[in-house]
Amino acid sequence: MLIVQKYGGTSVGTLERIRAVADRVIESKQNGNDLVVVVSAMSGETNKLIEYAEFFTKTPSQAEMDILLSAGERVTSALLAIALNELGFPSVAMSGRQAGIITDGFHTKARINHIDTTFIKEALDNGKIVVVAGFQGVTKEGRVTTLGRGGSDLSAVAIAGALEADLCEIFTDVDGVYTTDPRIEPKAKKLDKISYDEMLELASLGAKVLQNRSVELAKKLNVNLITRSSFNKNEGTLITKEENIMEQAIVSGIALDKNQARITLRGVVDKPGIAASIFKKLADNNINVDMIIQNVGVDGTTNLGFTVPQNELEFAKKIMEELQSSEKLEYDNDIVKVSIVGVGMKSHSGVAAMAFSALANENINIEMISTSEIKISMVIQAKYGELAVRALHKAYRLDK
Ligand code: ADP
Ligand code: ASP
Ligand code: MG
């Protein structure tokens, strides 16, 4: 089989762990598989590099950020290849550029346009284990880009898709996808299978066990995706088509997104075109606006509230203050978004009501709500985030 394996930050967090990864890679190679291994930066490394840049400015130039951040993954890819070679298994390390990962030019969250697999295939044909630095690519003009936080998952899925690999295994520090983050609710249960759509929602809503764009791509390219632990041999979770899952739960999981901030614009003139001008400008700058609430207007003016990722707040502020006078603007970093996800919601009523009463019972005020066919999201005060997750987990009996 041709297998793409990806090892996350904790799994390559120390030199000893990199050696343990080498052993695991070798085991799969000895079972007769061809292997492409994608690695993340050692845990904490990317954050450390971001802090270095923030010593100088809160809004560093994005192209330079990409050169900086891509270095973390290159370190691990080289170390793992060195370890494998030393253990007698010919291996070659590749940066995103060498691996042929061509992206668009949106620095710090580039999209992969195309993968030129020539170099990878050549190395595989020569019997080598290919170790690719995750999270990065290069534009067609040759500028280094990164793929957004958690982007090594995307590298792995994209390579698996391009090579038509038989399997893409995401090795991480938990046994698979759980009904909620097991660090928040120890009673969370591991799921054997989950549909692409549910996983995509959970990932988009804060469950960082898989990066959302990697799930989106896995669905599109029909990649066989498994997440499992790099620390044990347990089975893991298969992410697959909805029709492959026999029994659908009404609610499959709960997600908590702490990377949220709210911008409120007070006293905007209630006339056509205002929202359009604001959201167009934010979109042009590639800022992901999420929940939007506009109040009923009074005396010709209204309030407009929306959320953006916390790490994009500084950029969003800059843009908003070009459009509106700053006394009308308010920022709130002290919020989180808690969400419930399940395809079974499509055919059941009362799911939302149950969520609202679960939070009410804990005296948690819901500040914003948004829903789709398979999810309900609520913005609440940050300090209640984990309590809300546990309350919802219990209300939907996910611990049973
Ligand atoms: P890696 O470094 O391997 O990419 P991440 O830290 O990005 O790992 O993702 C794994 C983490 O995701 C787990 O340690 C866990 O705390 C968190 N997580 C959040 N939601 C879930 C969930 N529903 N199931 C499993 N893990 C989750
Ligand atoms: N190192 C990058 C991050 O921390 C990418 C990844 O780990 O997937 O976001
Ligand atoms: Mg990750």
mmCIF file of C-alpha atoms and ligand atoms in Angstrom, residues 6 8-9 40-41 46-47 73 134-135 148-153, ligand 2:
data_model
loop_
_atom_site.group_PDB
_atom_site.id
_atom_site.type_symbol
_atom_site.label_atom_id
_atom_site.label_comp_id
_atom_site.label_asym_id
_atom_site.label_seq_id
_atom_site.Cartn_x
_atom_site.Cartn_y
_atom_site.Cartn_z
ATOM 1 C CA LYS A 6 1.253 12.668 9.445
ATOM 2 C CA GLY A 8 1.636 16.294 14.867
ATOM 3 C CA GLY A 9 3.564 18.578 17.191
ATOM 4 C CA SER A 40 4.589 19.267 12.093
ATOM 5 C CA ALA A 41 6.954 21.515 13.975
ATOM 6 C CA THR A 46 5.225 27.673 15.937
ATOM 7 C CA ASN A 47 3.870 29.682 18.880
ATOM 8 C CA GLU A 73 8.443 22.096 10.096
ATOM 9 C CA GLY A 134 4.034 20.080 6.647
ATOM 10 C CA PHE A 135 2.111 23.369 6.787
ATOM 11 C CA GLY A 148 -3.033 28.243 8.353
ATOM 12 C CA ARG A 149 -2.734 26.888 11.890
ATOM 13 C CA GLY A 150 -2.909 23.127 12.028
ATOM 14 C CA GLY A 151 -2.030 23.119 8.322
ATOM 15 C CA SER A 152 0.150 20.013 8.365
ATOM 16 C CA ASP A 153 -3.067 17.988 8.330
HETATM 17 N N1 ASP B 2 3.003 23.923 13.243
HETATM 18 C C1 ASP B 2 1.793 24.457 12.690
HETATM 19 C C2 ASP B 2 0.873 24.917 13.810
HETATM 20 O O1 ASP B 2 1.238 24.808 14.974
HETATM 21 C C3 ASP B 2 1.091 23.502 11.771
HETATM 22 C C4 ASP B 2 0.680 22.178 12.369
HETATM 23 O O2 ASP B 2 1.143 21.818 13.441
HETATM 24 O O3 ASP B 2 -0.122 21.483 11.738
HETATM 25 O O4 ASP B 2 -0.171 25.418 13.555
#
